[in-house]
Amino acid sequence: MSDKILELSHLAKKFGENEVLKDINLTVNRGEVISIIGSSGSGKSTMLRCINLLEEPTDGKIYFKGQDIQSKECKITEYRSKVGMVFQSFNLFNNMTALENCIRPQVTVLKRKRADAEKIAREFIEKVGMSAYVNARPSQLSGGQKQRIAIARALSMNPEVILFDEPTSALDPEMVGEVLAVMRDLSTTGLTMMVVTHEMQFAREVSTRVVFMDSGVILEDTVPEEIFTNPKEARTREFLTRILGTN
Amino acid sequence: MQFFKNVWETLVTYHSLLLEGLGYTMLIALTGTIIGLIIGIIMGIIRTIPRAKTGFGRVVQKVGNFIISAYVEIFRGTPMMVQAMVIFWGYAFIAGGNTLPLVPAGIFIVSINTGAYMTEIVRGGIISIDKGQFEGAHAVGMTHFQTMFHVIIPQVMRNILPSVSNEFVINIKDTSVLNVIGVMELFYQAEKIQSMNLQIFETYVIICVIYFIMTFAVTRILRFFEKKLSGKKNYVICGSQSDPAAEIRVMEDEGDVR
């Protein structure tokens, strides 16, 4: 039985006259790892940002476990604490150490006791292989290290879904691997993940579903093998040929 | 030399008045700067509240922002000496001749005047913070106030410290205008002293030097704190970026910040 965790229904987003998302319908089941691919400007990131309400949808609804997240009954801060987000630009808090980055949100948002929060934070920092750097400040970390701490921060909130917005796009090629390795590990834990990515190998090997977006609409939504070996739409074929080279 | 003799005699005779003036000047300037900064931070937090969803909320926000802008423009656009007169005698007018106690009145005037400048300084400080810091905080579920308190304001404080120090130094000098309502700060004391010893030049040279010593000392002390807060400009990270088990050591380079 599939267990619906997120549902986007006729979601649309306009920036002025510019229609970035048009009538997006997508259902995410618990435990799925969904890669969202497509060329720049296709609306992938905007869709993810709408799910977290960092952008306000102009039309349509988003349901989290059956509840409309824009309704009055839904507390947005509580919802956001259950739906983690990892950004392209990391967005670690510059005024805190790596450890404090993972503790403070738990204490302020989830009202956890500091000692408990620290234990949880250390656990996840260990999990992303950053234990040696707990006292480092963001400015002292490399991109890959920052991103791993950002993932640990998201995990520390014990979210039900984590949204990854191009988590490796701002990294040097040699640091991409360490972040993808962490995400690969996560994908085996049953955590629901939505990943906007340009890493086709990751999309193919790790995700349970791949969504291809083009000009603000979802063109294909299927299992990875299908989309990579037998894409239905001409646009998908064109995109994959371009990004994967000639094969 | 007659001049030095006169200066010396003035210092000996009137040192208690001078010290009292110096004390009030520092007290008013320091408290005024701190309260002004608090006003600035509060205004900054209010001004950055996300746009309200309901029509009523939006009206409240519009009115609030209008009041803040009016406050800033009026207090920045008029001399503090005039503000002192208007507030002090305005109160007396309304209160039927009762006047405000002088020192608290002085602190009040300097505070709201500084608050207007600080509001703009804090606004600049908030604008300069990367948008990602707000998004990172919102994404973990922090409210606007939590975001401001835990993430944004600490970073703003660090960035605006030089401007805040500058305001403090300006306030040390500008408290002199409070003599118009009779606050016993340094300038007021000088006026009193010169009316008694009739040595106008010598007396004002003395307080000139005292003002300079105060501002110079304060500037140096605050610069020391600025450096401490900013940390070192350069550092070298030792250890491996690919090996997570490698120890991280941060070696700080000597070097001036900014």
Short mmCIF file of C-alpha atoms in Angstrom, two decimals:
data_model
loop_
_atom_site.label_atom_id
_atom_site.label_comp_id
_atom_site.label_asym_id
_atom_site.label_seq_id
_atom_site.Cartn_x
_atom_site.Cartn_y
_atom_site.Cartn_z
CA MET A 1 0.00 0.00 0.00
CA SER A 2 1.29 3.42 -0.83
CA ASP A 3 1.20 6.01 1.89
CA LYS A 4 0.75 9.50 0.48
CA ILE A 5 2.92 12.06 2.25
CA LEU A 6 2.89 15.00 -0.14
CA GLU A 7 0.48 15.86 -2.87
CA LEU A 8 0.70 18.76 -5.27
CA SER A 9 -2.53 19.56 -6.98
CA HIS A 10 -2.76 21.96 -9.92
CA LEU A 11 0.14 23.91 -8.48
CA ALA A 12 1.04 27.07 -10.37
CA LYS A 13 3.51 29.87 -9.78
CA LYS A 14 3.88 33.13 -11.63
CA PHE A 15 6.55 35.75 -11.16
CA GLY A 16 4.73 38.72 -12.61
CA GLU A 17 3.79 37.68 -16.13
CA ASN A 18 6.29 34.86 -16.13
CA GLU A 19 4.61 31.49 -15.61
CA VAL A 20 7.25 29.33 -13.98
CA LEU A 21 5.01 26.46 -12.92
CA LYS A 22 1.87 25.44 -14.79
CA ASP A 23 -0.59 22.98 -13.38
CA ILE A 24 1.78 20.68 -11.52
CA ASN A 25 0.29 17.45 -10.19
CA LEU A 26 2.51 15.14 -8.22
CA THR A 27 2.04 12.60 -5.47
CA VAL A 28 4.89 11.60 -3.21
CA ASN A 29 4.63 8.44 -1.17
CA ARG A 30 6.43 7.79 2.06
CA GLY A 31 9.90 6.37 1.53
CA GLU A 32 10.21 7.40 -2.10
CA VAL A 33 13.39 9.00 -3.41
CA ILE A 34 12.36 11.21 -6.27
CA SER A 35 14.84 12.90 -8.56
CA ILE A 36 13.63 15.93 -10.41
CA ILE A 37 15.57 16.61 -13.57
CA GLY A 38 15.27 19.07 -16.42
CA SER A 39 17.12 21.99 -17.91
CA SER A 40 17.72 25.26 -16.08
CA GLY A 41 14.62 27.40 -15.88
CA SER A 42 12.27 24.46 -16.17
CA GLY A 43 10.81 25.20 -12.72
CA LYS A 44 12.42 22.38 -10.72
CA SER A 45 13.76 24.56 -7.95
CA THR A 46 10.68 26.73 -7.87
CA MET A 47 8.54 23.64 -7.36
CA LEU A 48 10.69 22.57 -4.42
CA ARG A 49 10.65 26.06 -2.96
CA CYS A 50 6.88 26.13 -3.25
CA ILE A 51 6.63 22.87 -1.33
CA ASN A 52 8.51 24.51 1.53
CA LEU A 53 6.52 27.72 1.02
CA LEU A 54 9.68 29.74 0.50
CA GLU A 55 7.78 30.77 -2.60
CA GLU A 56 4.08 31.22 -2.35
CA PRO A 57 2.17 29.32 -5.04
CA THR A 58 -0.12 31.56 -7.09
CA ASP A 59 -2.58 28.74 -7.60
CA GLY A 60 -3.25 25.15 -6.63
CA LYS A 61 -2.88 23.26 -3.40
CA ILE A 62 -0.20 21.37 -1.52
CA TYR A 63 -1.26 18.62 0.86
CA PHE A 64 1.01 17.22 3.54
CA LYS A 65 -0.40 13.97 4.88
CA GLY A 66 -3.79 15.05 3.61
CA GLN A 67 -3.72 18.51 5.15
CA ASP A 68 -3.74 21.65 3.03
CA ILE A 69 -0.56 23.43 4.15
CA GLN A 70 -1.88 26.85 3.22
CA SER A 71 -5.01 26.50 5.30
CA LYS A 72 -5.36 28.42 8.53
CA GLU A 73 -5.23 25.26 10.65
CA CYS A 74 -1.77 24.37 9.40
CA LYS A 75 1.06 26.05 11.27
CA ILE A 76 3.66 26.84 8.68
CA THR A 77 6.65 26.71 11.05
CA GLU A 78 5.59 23.31 12.33
CA TYR A 79 5.13 22.05 8.78
CA ARG A 80 8.54 23.34 7.76
CA SER A 81 10.17 21.56 10.68
CA LYS A 82 8.81 18.30 9.26
CA VAL A 83 9.93 19.05 5.73
CA GLY A 84 13.64 19.71 5.74
CA MET A 85 15.44 21.58 3.03
CA VAL A 86 19.01 21.46 1.79
CA PHE A 87 20.05 24.36 -0.41
CA GLN A 88 22.44 24.79 -3.26
CA SER A 89 24.16 27.57 -1.30
CA PHE A 90 24.16 25.61 1.99
CA ASN A 91 22.75 28.50 4.03
CA LEU A 92 24.43 27.50 7.25
CA PHE A 93 24.11 30.13 9.95
CA ASN A 94 27.36 32.07 9.75
CA ASN A 95 27.25 33.17 13.35
CA MET A 96 27.31 29.65 14.75
CA THR A 97 29.65 26.69 14.77
CA ALA A 98 28.79 23.55 12.82
CA LEU A 99 27.45 21.90 15.97
CA GLU A 100 25.43 24.93 17.01
CA ASN A 101 23.90 25.04 13.52
CA CYS A 102 22.44 21.62 14.23
CA ILE A 103 21.43 22.32 17.84
CA ARG A 104 19.81 25.75 17.71
CA PRO A 105 16.94 24.88 15.34
CA GLN A 106 15.98 21.92 17.49
CA VAL A 107 15.99 24.03 20.64
CA THR A 108 14.09 26.98 19.20
CA VAL A 109 11.65 25.24 16.90
CA LEU A 110 11.12 21.80 18.43
CA LYS A 111 11.68 23.02 22.02
CA ARG A 112 14.03 20.15 22.71
CA LYS A 113 16.27 20.31 25.74
CA ARG A 114 19.73 21.46 24.86
CA ALA A 115 21.44 18.31 26.06
CA ASP A 116 19.10 16.11 24.03
CA ALA A 117 19.51 18.34 21.01
CA GLU A 118 23.27 18.17 21.28
CA LYS A 119 23.18 14.38 21.45
CA ILE A 120 21.00 14.20 18.36
CA ALA A 121 23.14 16.77 16.54
CA ARG A 122 26.36 14.92 17.27
CA GLU A 123 24.80 11.68 16.11
CA PHE A 124 23.88 13.09 12.70
CA ILE A 125 27.14 15.00 12.33
CA GLU A 126 28.86 11.67 12.89
CA LYS A 127 26.60 10.11 10.28
CA VAL A 128 27.70 12.62 7.64
CA GLY A 129 31.32 12.09 8.65
CA MET A 130 31.93 15.55 10.07
CA SER A 131 32.64 14.80 13.72
CA ALA A 132 36.10 16.32 13.53
CA TYR A 133 34.63 19.64 12.54
CA VAL A 134 31.95 20.25 15.15
CA ASN A 135 33.59 23.43 16.38
CA ALA A 136 34.44 24.86 12.98
CA ARG A 137 32.58 27.87 11.69
CA PRO A 138 30.97 27.77 8.25
CA SER A 139 33.63 30.14 6.90
CA GLN A 140 36.27 27.58 7.84
CA LEU A 141 34.65 24.71 5.94
CA SER A 142 34.85 23.69 2.32
CA GLY A 143 31.69 23.57 0.21
CA GLY A 144 31.29 19.82 0.52
CA GLN A 145 31.78 19.99 4.27
CA LYS A 146 29.25 22.79 4.59
CA GLN A 147 26.74 20.80 2.62
CA ARG A 148 27.23 17.75 4.80
CA ILE A 149 26.65 19.88 7.91
CA ALA A 150 23.57 21.33 6.22
CA ILE A 151 22.30 17.80 5.71
CA ALA A 152 23.04 16.97 9.35
CA ARG A 153 21.13 20.10 10.36
CA ALA A 154 18.13 19.02 8.32
CA LEU A 155 18.30 15.49 9.75
CA SER A 156 18.55 16.74 13.33
CA MET A 157 15.00 18.00 13.03
CA ASN A 158 13.85 14.41 12.36
CA PRO A 159 11.91 15.50 9.29
CA GLU A 160 9.57 13.25 7.37
CA VAL A 161 10.68 14.59 4.01
CA ILE A 162 13.87 16.29 2.93
CA LEU A 163 13.95 18.50 -0.12
CA PHE A 164 17.33 18.84 -1.81
CA ASP A 165 17.63 21.87 -4.08
CA GLU A 166 20.60 21.15 -6.35
CA PRO A 167 22.77 20.16 -3.39
CA THR A 168 25.92 19.61 -5.44
CA SER A 169 25.64 22.36 -8.04
CA ALA A 170 27.77 24.86 -6.15
CA LEU A 171 30.51 22.37 -5.37
CA ASP A 172 33.87 21.69 -6.96
CA PRO A 173 33.76 18.42 -8.87
CA GLU A 174 35.94 16.67 -6.32
CA MET A 175 33.55 17.48 -3.49
CA VAL A 176 30.43 16.33 -5.26
CA GLY A 177 31.21 12.72 -4.43
CA GLU A 178 31.27 13.15 -0.64
CA VAL A 179 27.87 14.81 -0.64
CA LEU A 180 26.32 12.27 -3.00
CA ALA A 181 27.70 9.47 -0.85
CA VAL A 182 25.90 10.88 2.17
CA MET A 183 22.67 11.20 0.18
CA ARG A 184 23.05 7.68 -1.14
CA ASP A 185 23.32 6.43 2.45
CA LEU A 186 20.24 8.40 3.41
CA SER A 187 18.22 6.94 0.59
CA THR A 188 18.53 3.50 2.16
CA THR A 189 17.09 4.60 5.49
CA GLY A 190 13.52 4.94 4.28
CA LEU A 191 13.55 8.72 4.44
CA THR A 192 11.39 10.42 1.83
CA MET A 193 13.59 12.54 -0.42
CA MET A 194 12.95 14.91 -3.29
CA VAL A 195 16.13 15.83 -5.09
CA VAL A 196 16.49 18.46 -7.77
CA THR A 197 19.69 17.45 -9.46
CA HIS A 198 21.86 17.50 -12.53
CA GLU A 199 23.64 14.32 -11.41
CA MET A 200 22.14 11.83 -13.81
CA GLN A 201 24.01 8.87 -12.42
CA PHE A 202 22.66 9.60 -8.98
CA ALA A 203 19.16 9.99 -10.36
CA ARG A 204 19.43 6.71 -12.18
CA GLU A 205 20.98 4.61 -9.46
CA VAL A 206 19.54 6.01 -6.26
CA SER A 207 16.07 7.27 -6.93
CA THR A 208 12.92 5.23 -7.01
CA ARG A 209 11.26 7.68 -9.36
CA VAL A 210 12.43 10.31 -11.78
CA VAL A 211 10.41 13.35 -12.72
CA PHE A 212 11.36 15.26 -15.85
CA MET A 213 10.27 18.87 -16.00
CA ASP A 214 10.24 21.23 -18.92
CA SER A 215 8.95 24.83 -19.12
CA GLY A 216 7.00 24.57 -15.90
CA VAL A 217 5.25 21.26 -16.50
CA ILE A 218 5.99 17.68 -15.58
CA LEU A 219 6.58 15.84 -18.85
CA GLU A 220 7.48 12.43 -17.50
CA ASP A 221 7.18 10.76 -14.15
CA THR A 222 8.30 7.19 -14.01
CA VAL A 223 10.93 4.74 -12.74
CA PRO A 224 14.56 5.61 -13.56
CA GLU A 225 15.17 2.74 -15.96
CA GLU A 226 12.22 3.73 -18.07
CA ILE A 227 13.19 7.37 -18.40
CA PHE A 228 16.84 6.70 -19.10
CA THR A 229 16.43 3.82 -21.52
CA ASN A 230 13.10 4.55 -23.09
CA PRO A 231 12.03 8.19 -22.72
CA LYS A 232 8.56 8.85 -24.08
CA GLU A 233 8.81 12.52 -24.92
CA ALA A 234 11.03 14.06 -27.56
CA ARG A 235 11.99 16.81 -25.09
CA THR A 236 13.23 14.23 -22.59
CA ARG A 237 15.30 12.46 -25.23
CA GLU A 238 16.80 15.74 -26.33
CA PHE A 239 17.64 16.72 -22.76
CA LEU A 240 19.19 13.38 -21.91
CA THR A 241 21.26 13.26 -25.08
CA ARG A 242 22.56 16.71 -24.36
CA ILE A 243 23.40 16.07 -20.72
CA LEU A 244 24.70 12.51 -21.08
CA GLY A 245 26.63 13.09 -24.27
CA THR A 246 26.19 10.98 -27.32
CA ASN A 247 25.25 7.62 -25.78
CA MET B 1 52.94 82.08 31.32
CA GLN B 2 49.67 83.59 32.30
CA PHE B 3 47.65 81.13 30.16
CA PHE B 4 48.96 77.98 31.82
CA LYS B 5 48.66 79.56 35.23
CA ASN B 6 45.01 80.37 34.55
CA VAL B 7 44.32 76.92 33.22
CA TRP B 8 45.89 75.33 36.24
CA GLU B 9 43.95 77.52 38.63
CA THR B 10 40.69 76.77 36.84
CA LEU B 11 41.38 73.07 37.05
CA VAL B 12 42.20 73.26 40.73
CA THR B 13 39.24 75.44 41.62
CA TYR B 14 36.57 73.89 39.45
CA HIS B 15 37.64 70.27 39.04
CA SER B 16 34.53 68.96 40.73
CA LEU B 17 32.28 70.83 38.30
CA LEU B 18 34.33 69.58 35.36
CA LEU B 19 34.23 66.01 36.59
CA GLU B 20 30.50 66.23 37.16
CA GLY B 21 30.06 67.53 33.61
CA LEU B 22 32.27 64.82 32.20
CA GLY B 23 30.30 62.19 34.11
CA TYR B 24 26.94 63.42 32.84
CA THR B 25 28.23 63.73 29.30
CA MET B 26 29.46 60.14 29.30
CA LEU B 27 26.35 58.87 31.05
CA ILE B 28 23.98 60.55 28.61
CA ALA B 29 26.03 59.67 25.53
CA LEU B 30 26.46 56.03 26.52
CA THR B 31 22.89 55.37 27.64
CA GLY B 32 21.55 57.32 24.69
CA THR B 33 23.61 55.26 22.25
CA ILE B 34 22.57 51.95 23.80
CA ILE B 35 18.87 52.84 23.97
CA GLY B 36 19.11 54.28 20.45
CA LEU B 37 20.60 51.02 19.23
CA ILE B 38 17.81 49.04 20.88
CA ILE B 39 15.25 51.31 19.20
CA GLY B 40 17.03 50.77 15.88
CA ILE B 41 16.99 46.99 16.25
CA ILE B 42 13.31 46.92 17.21
CA MET B 43 12.42 49.13 14.24
CA GLY B 44 14.56 46.95 11.97
CA ILE B 45 12.77 43.80 13.11
CA ILE B 46 9.35 45.41 12.66
CA ARG B 47 10.20 46.75 9.22
CA THR B 48 11.29 43.34 7.92
CA ILE B 49 8.17 41.44 9.01
CA PRO B 50 6.98 39.52 5.96
CA ARG B 51 4.02 41.04 4.12
CA ALA B 52 0.81 40.23 5.92
CA LYS B 53 -1.68 37.94 4.19
CA THR B 54 -4.90 39.53 5.36
CA GLY B 55 -6.10 42.94 4.27
CA PHE B 56 -6.29 44.19 7.85
CA GLY B 57 -2.75 43.07 8.61
CA ARG B 58 -1.54 44.84 5.54
CA VAL B 59 -3.15 48.10 6.62
CA VAL B 60 -1.57 47.84 10.08
CA GLN B 61 1.79 47.16 8.45
CA LYS B 62 1.46 50.12 6.08
CA VAL B 63 0.59 52.46 8.94
CA GLY B 64 3.43 51.04 11.08
CA ASN B 65 5.98 51.50 8.34
CA PHE B 66 4.72 55.01 7.66
CA ILE B 67 5.15 55.94 11.32
CA ILE B 68 8.68 54.55 11.38
CA SER B 69 9.63 56.44 8.21
CA ALA B 70 8.14 59.64 9.58
CA TYR B 71 10.05 59.19 12.84
CA VAL B 72 13.33 58.64 11.02
CA GLU B 73 12.86 61.56 8.64
CA ILE B 74 11.75 64.04 11.28
CA PHE B 75 14.50 63.26 13.77
CA ARG B 76 17.21 63.14 11.16
CA GLY B 77 15.95 66.28 9.49
CA THR B 78 15.92 68.63 12.47
CA PRO B 79 18.73 69.77 14.82
CA MET B 80 18.95 67.93 18.13
CA MET B 81 19.18 71.29 19.92
CA VAL B 82 15.77 72.24 18.56
CA GLN B 83 14.37 68.78 19.39
CA ALA B 84 15.59 69.26 22.96
CA MET B 85 13.75 72.56 23.26
CA VAL B 86 10.56 71.28 21.65
CA ILE B 87 10.42 68.13 23.79
CA PHE B 88 11.42 69.79 27.06
CA TRP B 89 9.19 72.84 26.76
CA GLY B 90 6.49 70.89 24.98
CA TYR B 91 6.21 68.71 28.03
CA ALA B 92 6.13 71.75 30.27
CA PHE B 93 3.39 73.26 28.11
CA ILE B 94 1.23 70.14 28.31
CA ALA B 95 2.00 69.44 31.97
CA GLY B 96 1.02 72.96 32.97
CA GLY B 97 4.47 74.24 33.82
CA ASN B 98 5.99 71.12 35.34
CA THR B 99 9.30 70.27 33.71
CA LEU B 100 10.97 66.93 33.14
CA PRO B 101 13.90 66.00 35.38
CA LEU B 102 16.96 67.18 33.47
CA VAL B 103 19.21 64.16 33.13
CA PRO B 104 16.47 61.69 32.20
CA ALA B 105 15.17 64.29 29.74
CA GLY B 106 18.64 64.54 28.22
CA ILE B 107 18.92 60.75 27.94
CA PHE B 108 15.46 60.60 26.37
CA ILE B 109 16.30 63.23 23.77
CA VAL B 110 19.63 61.67 22.81
CA SER B 111 18.05 58.20 22.70
CA ILE B 112 15.25 58.99 20.31
CA ASN B 113 17.50 61.12 18.17
CA THR B 114 20.09 58.33 17.97
CA GLY B 115 17.29 55.80 17.45
CA ALA B 116 16.40 57.50 14.17
CA TYR B 117 19.93 57.13 12.86
CA MET B 118 20.27 53.61 14.25
CA THR B 119 17.06 52.56 12.51
CA GLU B 120 18.71 53.36 9.20
CA ILE B 121 22.02 51.77 10.22
CA VAL B 122 20.29 48.55 11.30
CA ARG B 123 18.22 48.53 8.12
CA GLY B 124 21.40 48.71 6.07
CA GLY B 125 22.86 45.95 8.22
CA ILE B 126 19.87 43.68 7.66
CA ILE B 127 19.84 44.32 3.91
CA SER B 128 23.51 43.36 3.73
CA ILE B 129 22.86 39.88 5.17
CA ASP B 130 22.66 37.17 2.52
CA LYS B 131 19.11 36.10 1.67
CA GLY B 132 20.20 32.50 2.22
CA GLN B 133 20.53 33.14 5.95
CA PHE B 134 16.83 34.01 6.14
CA GLU B 135 15.86 31.07 3.97
CA GLY B 136 17.97 28.66 5.98
CA ALA B 137 16.26 29.79 9.16
CA HIS B 138 12.76 29.74 7.67
CA ALA B 139 13.35 26.30 6.18
CA VAL B 140 14.02 24.76 9.60
CA GLY B 141 10.79 26.29 10.85
CA MET B 142 11.93 29.41 12.67
CA THR B 143 9.47 32.29 12.96
CA HIS B 144 10.40 35.80 11.86
CA PHE B 145 11.38 36.76 15.41
CA GLN B 146 13.41 33.60 15.99
CA THR B 147 15.17 34.15 12.67
CA MET B 148 15.99 37.71 13.63
CA PHE B 149 17.04 36.92 17.18
CA HIS B 150 19.13 33.81 16.57
CA VAL B 151 20.53 34.31 13.10
CA ILE B 152 20.22 37.78 11.62
CA ILE B 153 20.72 40.30 14.42
CA PRO B 154 23.95 38.68 15.74
CA GLN B 155 25.42 39.01 12.27
CA VAL B 156 24.05 42.52 11.84
CA MET B 157 25.58 43.61 15.15
CA ARG B 158 28.99 42.54 14.01
CA ASN B 159 28.64 44.36 10.72
CA ILE B 160 27.29 47.61 12.11
CA LEU B 161 29.61 47.96 15.09
CA PRO B 162 31.80 50.56 13.35
CA SER B 163 28.75 52.71 12.64
CA VAL B 164 27.52 52.28 16.19
CA SER B 165 30.89 53.39 17.57
CA ASN B 166 30.70 56.39 15.30
CA GLU B 167 27.26 57.30 16.68
CA PHE B 168 28.63 57.02 20.21
CA VAL B 169 31.46 59.43 19.44
CA ILE B 170 29.04 61.84 17.79
CA ASN B 171 26.82 61.64 20.87
CA ILE B 172 29.68 62.48 23.24
CA LYS B 173 30.13 65.72 21.33
CA ASP B 174 26.47 66.43 20.65
CA THR B 175 25.35 66.17 24.27
CA SER B 176 26.79 69.70 24.48
CA VAL B 177 23.60 71.00 22.87
CA LEU B 178 21.66 69.85 25.92
CA ASN B 179 22.95 72.93 27.76
CA VAL B 180 20.00 74.77 26.18
CA ILE B 181 17.66 73.01 28.58
CA GLY B 182 20.12 73.19 31.44
CA VAL B 183 21.45 69.63 31.66
CA MET B 184 24.67 69.78 33.70
CA GLU B 185 26.90 68.22 31.06
CA LEU B 186 30.40 69.40 30.27
CA PHE B 187 29.54 72.38 28.08
CA TYR B 188 27.01 73.65 30.63
CA GLN B 189 29.64 73.43 33.37
CA ALA B 190 32.09 75.38 31.21
CA GLU B 191 29.57 78.15 30.78
CA LYS B 192 29.07 78.24 34.51
CA ILE B 193 32.80 78.27 35.24
CA GLN B 194 33.64 81.04 32.77
CA SER B 195 30.90 83.22 34.23
CA MET B 196 32.63 82.89 37.58
CA ASN B 197 36.33 83.12 36.68
CA LEU B 198 35.81 85.31 33.59
CA GLN B 199 38.45 83.32 31.67
CA ILE B 200 36.46 82.34 28.63
CA PHE B 201 39.33 81.15 26.44
CA GLU B 202 41.08 79.07 29.09
CA THR B 203 37.86 77.40 30.21
CA TYR B 204 36.81 76.33 26.73
CA VAL B 205 40.29 75.10 25.91
CA ILE B 206 40.07 72.86 28.95
CA ILE B 207 36.77 71.28 27.96
CA CYS B 208 37.96 71.05 24.36
CA VAL B 209 40.82 68.87 25.55
CA ILE B 210 38.49 66.84 27.78
CA TYR B 211 36.11 66.20 24.87
CA PHE B 212 38.99 65.10 22.72
CA ILE B 213 40.36 62.74 25.34
CA MET B 214 36.90 61.18 25.76
CA THR B 215 36.27 60.64 22.06
CA PHE B 216 39.79 59.45 21.38
CA ALA B 217 39.73 56.94 24.22
CA VAL B 218 36.30 55.66 23.22
CA THR B 219 37.33 55.29 19.58
CA ARG B 220 40.38 53.26 20.55
CA ILE B 221 38.48 51.02 22.95
CA LEU B 222 35.72 50.34 20.44
CA ARG B 223 38.18 49.62 17.66
CA PHE B 224 39.74 47.01 19.89
CA PHE B 225 36.34 45.35 20.32
CA GLU B 226 35.62 45.57 16.61
CA LYS B 227 38.79 43.66 15.87
CA LYS B 228 37.96 41.07 18.47
CA LEU B 229 34.48 40.57 17.06
CA SER B 230 35.47 40.45 13.42
CA GLY B 231 38.09 37.81 13.99
CA LYS B 232 41.11 37.57 11.79
CA LYS B 233 40.89 38.47 8.17
CA ASN B 234 42.87 35.55 6.93
CA TYR B 235 43.14 32.04 8.11
CA VAL B 236 44.64 28.93 6.74
CA ILE B 237 42.78 25.69 7.06
CA CYS B 238 45.04 22.78 7.69
CA GLY B 239 43.87 19.25 7.25
CA SER B 240 42.28 17.40 4.41
CA GLN B 241 39.09 18.48 2.74
CA SER B 242 38.37 15.03 1.43
CA ASP B 243 39.30 13.04 4.50
CA PRO B 244 36.62 13.73 7.09
CA ALA B 245 38.68 12.16 9.84
CA ALA B 246 41.52 14.61 9.38
CA GLU B 247 41.86 17.09 12.17
CA ILE B 248 40.89 20.61 11.34
CA ARG B 249 43.19 23.33 12.50
CA VAL B 250 42.61 26.91 11.76
CA MET B 251 45.74 28.98 11.74
CA GLU B 252 45.06 32.62 12.06
CA ASP B 253 47.04 35.11 10.10
CA GLU B 254 47.94 38.41 11.60
CA GLY B 255 46.36 41.17 9.63
CA ASP B 256 44.08 44.10 9.92
CA VAL B 257 40.42 43.60 9.32
CA ARG B 258 38.94 45.80 6.61
#
